[in-house]
mmCIF file of C-alpha atoms in Angstrom:
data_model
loop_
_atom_site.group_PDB
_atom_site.id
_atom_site.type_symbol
_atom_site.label_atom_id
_atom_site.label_comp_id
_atom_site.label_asym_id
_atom_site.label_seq_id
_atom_site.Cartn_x
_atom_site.Cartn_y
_atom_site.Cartn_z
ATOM 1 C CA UNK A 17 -18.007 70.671 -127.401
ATOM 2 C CA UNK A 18 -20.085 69.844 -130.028
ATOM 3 C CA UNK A 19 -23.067 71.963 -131.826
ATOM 4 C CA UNK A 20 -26.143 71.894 -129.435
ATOM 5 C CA UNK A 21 -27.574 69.826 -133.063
ATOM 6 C CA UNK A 22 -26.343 66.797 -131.710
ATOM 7 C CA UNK A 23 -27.616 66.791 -127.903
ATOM 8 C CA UNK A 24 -30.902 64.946 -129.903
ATOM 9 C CA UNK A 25 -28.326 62.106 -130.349
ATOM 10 C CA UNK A 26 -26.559 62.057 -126.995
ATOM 11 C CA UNK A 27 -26.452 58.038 -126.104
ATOM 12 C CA UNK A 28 -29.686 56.611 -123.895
ATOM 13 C CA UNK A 29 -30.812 53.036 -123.066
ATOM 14 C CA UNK A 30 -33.277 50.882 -124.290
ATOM 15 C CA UNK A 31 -34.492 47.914 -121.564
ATOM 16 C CA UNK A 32 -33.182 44.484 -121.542
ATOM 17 C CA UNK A 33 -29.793 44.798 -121.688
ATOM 18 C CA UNK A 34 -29.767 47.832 -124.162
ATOM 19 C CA UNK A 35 -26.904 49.165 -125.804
ATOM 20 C CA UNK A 36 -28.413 52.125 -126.945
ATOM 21 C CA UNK A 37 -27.082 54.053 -130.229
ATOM 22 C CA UNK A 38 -28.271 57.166 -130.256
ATOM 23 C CA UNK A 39 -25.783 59.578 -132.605
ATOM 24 C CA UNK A 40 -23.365 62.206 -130.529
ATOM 25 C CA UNK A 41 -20.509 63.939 -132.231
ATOM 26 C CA UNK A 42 -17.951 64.995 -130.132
ATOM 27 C CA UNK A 43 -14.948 67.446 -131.740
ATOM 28 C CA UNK A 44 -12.119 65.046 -132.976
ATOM 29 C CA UNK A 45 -13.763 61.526 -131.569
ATOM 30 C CA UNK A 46 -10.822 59.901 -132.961
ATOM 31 C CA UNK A 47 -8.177 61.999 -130.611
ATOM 32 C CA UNK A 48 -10.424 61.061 -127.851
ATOM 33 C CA UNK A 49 -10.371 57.535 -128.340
ATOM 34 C CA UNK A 50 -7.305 55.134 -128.590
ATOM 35 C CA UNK A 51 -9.762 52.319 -129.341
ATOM 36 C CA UNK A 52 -12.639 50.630 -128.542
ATOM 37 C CA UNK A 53 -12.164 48.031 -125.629
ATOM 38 C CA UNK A 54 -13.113 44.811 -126.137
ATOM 39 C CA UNK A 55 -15.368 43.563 -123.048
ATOM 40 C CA UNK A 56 -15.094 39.715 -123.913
ATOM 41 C CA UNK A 57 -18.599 38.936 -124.339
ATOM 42 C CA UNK A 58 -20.332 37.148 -127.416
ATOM 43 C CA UNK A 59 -20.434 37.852 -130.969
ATOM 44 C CA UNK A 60 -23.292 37.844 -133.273
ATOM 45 C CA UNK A 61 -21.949 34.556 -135.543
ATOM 46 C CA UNK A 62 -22.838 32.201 -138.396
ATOM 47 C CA UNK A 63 -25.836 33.327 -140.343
ATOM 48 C CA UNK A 64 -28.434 36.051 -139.170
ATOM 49 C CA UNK A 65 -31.384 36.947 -140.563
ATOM 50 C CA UNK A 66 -32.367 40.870 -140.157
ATOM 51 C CA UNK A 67 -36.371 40.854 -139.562
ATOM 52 C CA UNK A 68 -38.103 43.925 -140.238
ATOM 53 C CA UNK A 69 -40.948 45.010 -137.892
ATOM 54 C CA UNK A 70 -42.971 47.972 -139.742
ATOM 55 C CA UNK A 71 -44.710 49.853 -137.114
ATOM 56 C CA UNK A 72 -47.150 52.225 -138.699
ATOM 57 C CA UNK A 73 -47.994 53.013 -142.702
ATOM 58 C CA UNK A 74 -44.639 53.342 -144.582
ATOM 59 C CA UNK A 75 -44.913 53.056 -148.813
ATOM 60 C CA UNK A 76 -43.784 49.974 -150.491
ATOM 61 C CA UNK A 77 -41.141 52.249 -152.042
ATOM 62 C CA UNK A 78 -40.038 53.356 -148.445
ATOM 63 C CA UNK A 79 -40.089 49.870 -147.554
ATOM 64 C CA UNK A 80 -37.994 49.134 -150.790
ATOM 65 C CA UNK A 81 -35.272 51.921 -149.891
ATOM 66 C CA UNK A 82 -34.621 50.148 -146.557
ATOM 67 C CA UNK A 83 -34.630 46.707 -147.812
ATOM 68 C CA UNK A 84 -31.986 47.751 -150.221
ATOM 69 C CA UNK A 85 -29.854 49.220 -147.729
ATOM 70 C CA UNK A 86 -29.190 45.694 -145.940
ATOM 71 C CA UNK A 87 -29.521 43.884 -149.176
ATOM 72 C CA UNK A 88 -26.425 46.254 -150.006
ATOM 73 C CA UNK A 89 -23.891 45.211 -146.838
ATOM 74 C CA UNK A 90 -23.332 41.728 -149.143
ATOM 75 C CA UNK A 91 -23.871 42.977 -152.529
ATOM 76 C CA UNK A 92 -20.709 44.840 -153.869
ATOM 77 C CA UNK A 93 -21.375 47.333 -156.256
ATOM 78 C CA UNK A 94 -19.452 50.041 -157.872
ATOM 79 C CA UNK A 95 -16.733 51.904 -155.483
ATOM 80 C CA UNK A 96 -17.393 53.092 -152.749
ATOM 81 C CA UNK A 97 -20.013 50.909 -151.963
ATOM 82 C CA UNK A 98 -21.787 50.140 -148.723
ATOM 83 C CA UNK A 99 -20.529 46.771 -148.834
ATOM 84 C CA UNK A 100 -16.770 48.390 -149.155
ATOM 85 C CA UNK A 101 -18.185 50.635 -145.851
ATOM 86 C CA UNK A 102 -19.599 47.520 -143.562
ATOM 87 C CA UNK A 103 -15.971 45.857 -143.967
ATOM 88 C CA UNK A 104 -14.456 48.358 -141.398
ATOM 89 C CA UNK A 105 -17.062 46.470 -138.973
ATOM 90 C CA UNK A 106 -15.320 43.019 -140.014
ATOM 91 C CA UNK A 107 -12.008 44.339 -138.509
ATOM 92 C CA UNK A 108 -13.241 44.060 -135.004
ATOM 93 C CA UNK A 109 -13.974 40.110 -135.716
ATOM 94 C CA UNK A 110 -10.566 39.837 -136.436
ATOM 95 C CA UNK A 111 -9.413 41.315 -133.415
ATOM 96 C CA UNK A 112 -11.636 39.124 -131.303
ATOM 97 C CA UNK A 113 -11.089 35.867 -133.437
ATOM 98 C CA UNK A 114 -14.880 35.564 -134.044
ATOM 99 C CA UNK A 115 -16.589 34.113 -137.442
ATOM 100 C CA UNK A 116 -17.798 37.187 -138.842
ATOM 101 C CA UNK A 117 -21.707 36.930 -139.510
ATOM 102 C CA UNK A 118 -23.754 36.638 -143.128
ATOM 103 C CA UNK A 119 -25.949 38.529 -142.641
ATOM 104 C CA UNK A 120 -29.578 38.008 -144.839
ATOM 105 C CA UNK A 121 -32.629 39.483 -145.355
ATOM 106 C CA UNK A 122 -35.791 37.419 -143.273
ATOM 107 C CA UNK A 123 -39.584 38.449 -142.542
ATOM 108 C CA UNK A 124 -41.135 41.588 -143.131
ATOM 109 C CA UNK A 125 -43.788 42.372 -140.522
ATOM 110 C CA UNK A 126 -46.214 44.708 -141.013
ATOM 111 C CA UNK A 127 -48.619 46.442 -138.243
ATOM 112 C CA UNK A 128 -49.810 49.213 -140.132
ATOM 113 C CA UNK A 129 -52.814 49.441 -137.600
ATOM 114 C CA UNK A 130 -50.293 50.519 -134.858
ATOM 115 C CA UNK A 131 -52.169 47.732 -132.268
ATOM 116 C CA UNK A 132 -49.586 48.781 -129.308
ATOM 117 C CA UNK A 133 -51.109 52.928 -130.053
ATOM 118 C CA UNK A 134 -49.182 55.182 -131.594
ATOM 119 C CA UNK A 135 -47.035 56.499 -127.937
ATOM 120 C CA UNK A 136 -44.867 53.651 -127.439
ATOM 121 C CA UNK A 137 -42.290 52.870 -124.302
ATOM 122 C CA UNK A 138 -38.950 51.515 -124.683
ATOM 123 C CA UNK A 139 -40.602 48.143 -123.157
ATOM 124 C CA UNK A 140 -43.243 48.022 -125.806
ATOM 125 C CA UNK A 141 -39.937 48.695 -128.862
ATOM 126 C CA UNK A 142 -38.927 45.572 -127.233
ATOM 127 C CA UNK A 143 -41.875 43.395 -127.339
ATOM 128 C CA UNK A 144 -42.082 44.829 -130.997
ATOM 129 C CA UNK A 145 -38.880 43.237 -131.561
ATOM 130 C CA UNK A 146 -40.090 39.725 -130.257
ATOM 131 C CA UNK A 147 -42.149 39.030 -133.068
ATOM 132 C CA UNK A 148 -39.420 38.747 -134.938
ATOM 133 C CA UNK A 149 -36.894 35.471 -134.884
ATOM 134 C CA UNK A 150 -36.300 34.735 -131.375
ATOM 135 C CA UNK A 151 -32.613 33.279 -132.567
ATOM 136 C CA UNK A 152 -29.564 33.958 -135.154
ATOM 137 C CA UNK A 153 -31.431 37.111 -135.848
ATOM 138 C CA UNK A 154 -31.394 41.165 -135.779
ATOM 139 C CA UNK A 155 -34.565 42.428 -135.444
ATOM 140 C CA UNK A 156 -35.482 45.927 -136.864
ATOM 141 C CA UNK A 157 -38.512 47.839 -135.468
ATOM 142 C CA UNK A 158 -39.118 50.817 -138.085
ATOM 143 C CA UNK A 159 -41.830 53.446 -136.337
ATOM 144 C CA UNK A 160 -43.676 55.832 -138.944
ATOM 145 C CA UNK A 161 -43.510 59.410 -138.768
ATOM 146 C CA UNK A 162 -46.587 59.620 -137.021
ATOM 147 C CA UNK A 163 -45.573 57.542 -133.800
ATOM 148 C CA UNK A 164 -44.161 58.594 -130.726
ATOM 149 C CA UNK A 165 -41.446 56.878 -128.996
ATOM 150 C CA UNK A 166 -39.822 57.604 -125.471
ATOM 151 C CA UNK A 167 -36.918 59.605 -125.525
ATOM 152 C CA UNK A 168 -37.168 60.168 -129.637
ATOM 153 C CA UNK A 169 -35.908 63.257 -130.888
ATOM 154 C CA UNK A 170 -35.560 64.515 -126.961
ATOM 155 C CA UNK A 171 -32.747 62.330 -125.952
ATOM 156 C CA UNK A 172 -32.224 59.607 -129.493
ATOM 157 C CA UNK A 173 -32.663 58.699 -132.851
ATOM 158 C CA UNK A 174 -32.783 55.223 -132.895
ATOM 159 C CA UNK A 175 -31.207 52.475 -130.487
ATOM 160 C CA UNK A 176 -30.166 49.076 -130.161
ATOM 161 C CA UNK A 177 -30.243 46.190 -127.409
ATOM 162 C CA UNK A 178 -30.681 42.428 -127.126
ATOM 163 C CA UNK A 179 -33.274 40.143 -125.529
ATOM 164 C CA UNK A 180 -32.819 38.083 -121.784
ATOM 165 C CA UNK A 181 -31.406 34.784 -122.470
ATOM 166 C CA UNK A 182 -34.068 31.954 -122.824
ATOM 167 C CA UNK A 183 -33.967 28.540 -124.066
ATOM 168 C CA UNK A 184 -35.463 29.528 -127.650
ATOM 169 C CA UNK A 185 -31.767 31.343 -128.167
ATOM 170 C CA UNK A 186 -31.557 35.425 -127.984
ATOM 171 C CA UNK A 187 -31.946 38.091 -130.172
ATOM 172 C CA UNK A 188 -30.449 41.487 -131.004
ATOM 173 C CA UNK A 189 -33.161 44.418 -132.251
ATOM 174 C CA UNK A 190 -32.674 47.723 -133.417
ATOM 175 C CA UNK A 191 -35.266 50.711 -133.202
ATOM 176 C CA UNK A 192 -35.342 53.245 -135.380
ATOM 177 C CA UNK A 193 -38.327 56.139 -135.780
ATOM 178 C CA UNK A 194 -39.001 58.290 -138.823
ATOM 179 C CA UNK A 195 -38.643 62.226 -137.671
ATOM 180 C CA UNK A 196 -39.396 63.572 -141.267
ATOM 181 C CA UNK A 197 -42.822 65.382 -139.205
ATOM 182 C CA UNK A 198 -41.398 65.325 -135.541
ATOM 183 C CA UNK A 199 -37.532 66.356 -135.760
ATOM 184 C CA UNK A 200 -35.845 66.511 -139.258
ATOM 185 C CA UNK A 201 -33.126 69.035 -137.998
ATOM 186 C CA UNK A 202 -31.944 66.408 -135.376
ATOM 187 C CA UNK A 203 -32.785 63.167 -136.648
ATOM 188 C CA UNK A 204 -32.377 63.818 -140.473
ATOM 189 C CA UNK A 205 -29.720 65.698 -140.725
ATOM 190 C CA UNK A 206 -27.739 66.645 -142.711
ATOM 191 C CA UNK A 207 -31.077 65.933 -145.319
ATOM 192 C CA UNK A 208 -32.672 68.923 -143.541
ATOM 193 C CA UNK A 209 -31.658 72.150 -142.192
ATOM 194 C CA UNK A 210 -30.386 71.537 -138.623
ATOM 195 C CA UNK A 211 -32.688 72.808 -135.489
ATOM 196 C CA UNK A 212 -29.987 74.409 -133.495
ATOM 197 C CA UNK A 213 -26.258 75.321 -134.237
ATOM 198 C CA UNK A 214 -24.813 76.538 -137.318
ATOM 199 C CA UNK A 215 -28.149 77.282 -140.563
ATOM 200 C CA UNK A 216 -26.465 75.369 -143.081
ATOM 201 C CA UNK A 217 -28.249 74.531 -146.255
ATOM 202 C CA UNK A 218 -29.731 71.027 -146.015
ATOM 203 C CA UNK A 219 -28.219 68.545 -148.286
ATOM 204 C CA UNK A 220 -30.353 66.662 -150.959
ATOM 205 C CA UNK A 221 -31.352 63.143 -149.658
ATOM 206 C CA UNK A 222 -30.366 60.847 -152.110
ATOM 207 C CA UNK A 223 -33.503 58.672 -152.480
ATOM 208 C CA UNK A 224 -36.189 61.958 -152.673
ATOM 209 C CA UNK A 225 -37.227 60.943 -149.652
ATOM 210 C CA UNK A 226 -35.517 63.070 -146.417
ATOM 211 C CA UNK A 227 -37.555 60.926 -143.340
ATOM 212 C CA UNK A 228 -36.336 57.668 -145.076
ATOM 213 C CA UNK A 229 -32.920 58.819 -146.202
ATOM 214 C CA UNK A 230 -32.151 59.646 -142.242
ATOM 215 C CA UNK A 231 -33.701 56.723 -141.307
ATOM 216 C CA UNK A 232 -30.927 54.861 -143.291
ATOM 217 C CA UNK A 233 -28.496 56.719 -141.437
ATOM 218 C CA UNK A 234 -29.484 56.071 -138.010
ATOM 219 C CA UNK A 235 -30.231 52.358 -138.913
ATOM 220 C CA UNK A 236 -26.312 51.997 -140.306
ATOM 221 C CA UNK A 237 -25.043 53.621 -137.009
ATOM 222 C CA UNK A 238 -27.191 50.778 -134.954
ATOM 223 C CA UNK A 239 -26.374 47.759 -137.079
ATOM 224 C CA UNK A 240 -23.062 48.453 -136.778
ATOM 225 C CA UNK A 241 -23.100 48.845 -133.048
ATOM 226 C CA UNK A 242 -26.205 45.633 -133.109
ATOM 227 C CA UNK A 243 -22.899 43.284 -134.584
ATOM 228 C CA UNK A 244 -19.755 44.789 -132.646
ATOM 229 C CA UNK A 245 -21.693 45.182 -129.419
ATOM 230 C CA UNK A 246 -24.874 42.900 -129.456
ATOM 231 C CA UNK A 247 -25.380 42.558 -126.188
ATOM 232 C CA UNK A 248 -23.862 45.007 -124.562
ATOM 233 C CA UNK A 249 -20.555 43.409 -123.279
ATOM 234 C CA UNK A 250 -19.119 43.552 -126.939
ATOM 235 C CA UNK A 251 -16.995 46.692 -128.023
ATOM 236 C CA UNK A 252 -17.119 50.024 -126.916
ATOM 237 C CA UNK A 253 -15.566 52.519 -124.872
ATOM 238 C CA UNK A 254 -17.253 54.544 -122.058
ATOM 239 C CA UNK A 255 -20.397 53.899 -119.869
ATOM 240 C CA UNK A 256 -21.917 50.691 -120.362
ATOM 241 C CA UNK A 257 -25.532 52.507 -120.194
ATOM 242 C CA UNK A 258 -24.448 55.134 -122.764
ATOM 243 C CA UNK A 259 -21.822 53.959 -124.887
ATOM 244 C CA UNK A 260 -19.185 55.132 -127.671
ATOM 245 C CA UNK A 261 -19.627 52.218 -130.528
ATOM 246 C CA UNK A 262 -18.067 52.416 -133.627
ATOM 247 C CA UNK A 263 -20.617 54.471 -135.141
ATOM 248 C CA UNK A 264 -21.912 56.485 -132.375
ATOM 249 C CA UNK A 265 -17.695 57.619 -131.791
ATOM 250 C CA UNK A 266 -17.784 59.122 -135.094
ATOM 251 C CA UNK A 267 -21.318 60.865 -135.195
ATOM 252 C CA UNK A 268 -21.570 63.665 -137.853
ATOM 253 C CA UNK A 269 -18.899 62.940 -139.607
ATOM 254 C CA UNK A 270 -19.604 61.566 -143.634
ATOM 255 C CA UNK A 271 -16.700 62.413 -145.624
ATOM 256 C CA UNK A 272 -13.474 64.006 -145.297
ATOM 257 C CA UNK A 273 -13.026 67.036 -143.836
ATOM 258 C CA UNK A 274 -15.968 67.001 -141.411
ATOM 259 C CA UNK A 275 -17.037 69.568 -138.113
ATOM 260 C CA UNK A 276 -19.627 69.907 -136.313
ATOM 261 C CA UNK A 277 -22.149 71.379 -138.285
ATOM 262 C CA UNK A 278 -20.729 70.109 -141.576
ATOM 263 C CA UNK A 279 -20.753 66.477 -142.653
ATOM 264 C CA UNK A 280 -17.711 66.545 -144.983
ATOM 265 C CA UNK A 281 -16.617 66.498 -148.687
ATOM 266 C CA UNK A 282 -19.211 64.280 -150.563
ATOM 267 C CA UNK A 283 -20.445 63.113 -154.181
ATOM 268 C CA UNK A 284 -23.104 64.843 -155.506
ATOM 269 C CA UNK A 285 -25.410 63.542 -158.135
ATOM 270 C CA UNK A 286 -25.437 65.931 -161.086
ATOM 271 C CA UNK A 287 -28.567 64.927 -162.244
ATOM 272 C CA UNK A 288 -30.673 65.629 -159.085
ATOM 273 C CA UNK A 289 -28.208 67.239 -156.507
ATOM 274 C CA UNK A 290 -28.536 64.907 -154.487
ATOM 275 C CA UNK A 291 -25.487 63.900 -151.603
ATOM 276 C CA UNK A 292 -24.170 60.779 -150.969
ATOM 277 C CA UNK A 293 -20.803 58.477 -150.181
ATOM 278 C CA UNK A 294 -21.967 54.894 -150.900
ATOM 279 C CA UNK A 295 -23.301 52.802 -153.673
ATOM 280 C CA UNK A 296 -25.719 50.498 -152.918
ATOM 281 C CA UNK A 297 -27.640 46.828 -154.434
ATOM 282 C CA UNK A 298 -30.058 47.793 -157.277
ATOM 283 C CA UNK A 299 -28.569 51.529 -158.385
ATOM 284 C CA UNK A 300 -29.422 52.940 -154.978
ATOM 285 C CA UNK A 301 -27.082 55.823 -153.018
ATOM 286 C CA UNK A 302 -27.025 56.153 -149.537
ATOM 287 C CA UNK A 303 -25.075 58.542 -147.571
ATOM 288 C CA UNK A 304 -23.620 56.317 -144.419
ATOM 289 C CA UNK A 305 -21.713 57.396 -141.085
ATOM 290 C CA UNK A 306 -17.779 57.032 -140.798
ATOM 291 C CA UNK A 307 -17.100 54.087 -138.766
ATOM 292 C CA UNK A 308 -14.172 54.185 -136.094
ATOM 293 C CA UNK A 309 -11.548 51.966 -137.596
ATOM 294 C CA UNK A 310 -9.784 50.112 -134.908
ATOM 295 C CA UNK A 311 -6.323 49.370 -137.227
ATOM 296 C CA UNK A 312 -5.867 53.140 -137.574
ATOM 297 C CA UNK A 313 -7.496 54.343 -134.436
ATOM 298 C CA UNK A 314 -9.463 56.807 -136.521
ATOM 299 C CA UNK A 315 -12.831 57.646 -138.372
ATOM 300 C CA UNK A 316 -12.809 56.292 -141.763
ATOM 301 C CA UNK A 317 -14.961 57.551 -144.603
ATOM 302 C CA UNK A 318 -15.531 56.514 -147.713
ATOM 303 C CA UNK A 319 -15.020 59.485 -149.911
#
């Protein structure tokens, strides 16, 4: 079994036909798993906008790290490159036969005031959501590290779900909190030394900024479940309320050579130490999860 580290990011449900992502590692997810089944429901297609919601006072250069991060799934940049990483997602398109989407940066929302309080239920996340496009859209609700969200750091990290069906279109939204004051050693590692299990050295985040840095984390785990399994009848394996994706099958693991406890062989910036595996649109490095890659039936890492 895995470290206790991970039971922080043991899978949980948001409302509305969640598919929640929170992060568990299991010991060899990709013995475990044969593949992800494919449960024959729709695709996010065509072009999609990704909306961010900003829930609480984040820095414009906080705000610019995440931006970047999506702006990077279309921008190639120098190998390996996130754009090189969010191919593995394509795959499962193929597979199905579906257009795989474009997907573009939209509106940036900002509630800095915190006018839903700063304890929020998984029903209020989802009325968050709603303010962004209410069509061809993934919408992102950031909470600062100041806010409280049920089940974060207790049960998740961040999930994703979908909106009911109306006759404005649907939705998909992500949620993802910043633990950099509530639970860096679950939420933000390995950018912080971990809260239970093995006292490892935390690794240096690669943007300075260690609430941010496993934000970006926990946000590439959910947008990669958010497009394989959007609303909940897409690709996983498991329970339907807590499901293996093809992030959340591969949780911990970075690089090669990964266990529990250790995130695996990565590239380290000489200049400021800090760790990461992917290159990303305007000089940035991020450090992303392995995605389970359903031609080899395995985790696949960048480095």
């Amino acid at each position: 079994m895995a470290s206790a580290l991970f039971l922080c990011l043991l899978a949980s449900s948001l409302l509305l036909q969640c598919s929640s992502g929170a992060r568990q590692l299991t010991e060899a997810a990709d013995d475990q798993l044969q593949t992800l089944t494919y449960h024959k429901g729709a695709l996010l297609t065509g072009r999609i906008s990704v909306n961010f919601i900003w829930y609480g006072k984040f820095t414009a250069s906080q705000r610019a790290i995440i931006a970047d991060f999506v702006a990077s799934l279309s921008s190639p940049q120098g190998e390996p490159s996130v754009a090189t990483w969010w191919k593995t997602t394509e795959k499962y398109y193929a597979k199905s036969k579906a257009r795989f989407p474009t997907l573009t940066l939209g509106e940036q929302i900002l509630d800095e005031s915190c006018s839903l309080g700063k304890s929020l239920t998984d029903a209020q996340i989802a009325k968050l959501a709603s303010r962004g496009a209410q069509s061809n859209a993934v919408n992102v609700v950031l909470t600062a590290e100041d806010v409280a969200v049920e089940g974060f750091c207790m049960s998740r990290c961040g999930a994703h779900g979908s909106s009911a069906r109306s006759r404005s279109g649907r939705f998909a939204y992500i949620w993802v909190g910043n633990s950099a004051s509530q639970c860096p050693g679950q939420c933000a590692w390995p950018f912080h030394q971990p809260t239970y299990g093995p006292q490892t050295a935390p690794l240096g985040p690669p943007n300075g900024d260690v609430g941010v840095d496993g934000m970006v984390i926990n946000l590439a785990s959910m947008m990669a479940g958010a497009v394989t399994n959007p609303f909940g009848d897409g690709y996983y394996q498991g329970p339907k309320e807590a499901p293996l994706e093809t992030a959340t099958a591969c949780t911990g693991v970075y690089g090669k050579g990964a266990y529990p406890g250790y995130p695996g062989n990565l590239r380290v910036d000489t200049t400021t130490g800090a760790s990461y595996n992917a290159n990303g649109a305007h000089g940035r490095r991020y450090l992303v999860p392995a995605l389970f890659d359903p031609a080899t039936s395995s985790c696949s890492t960048l480095v």
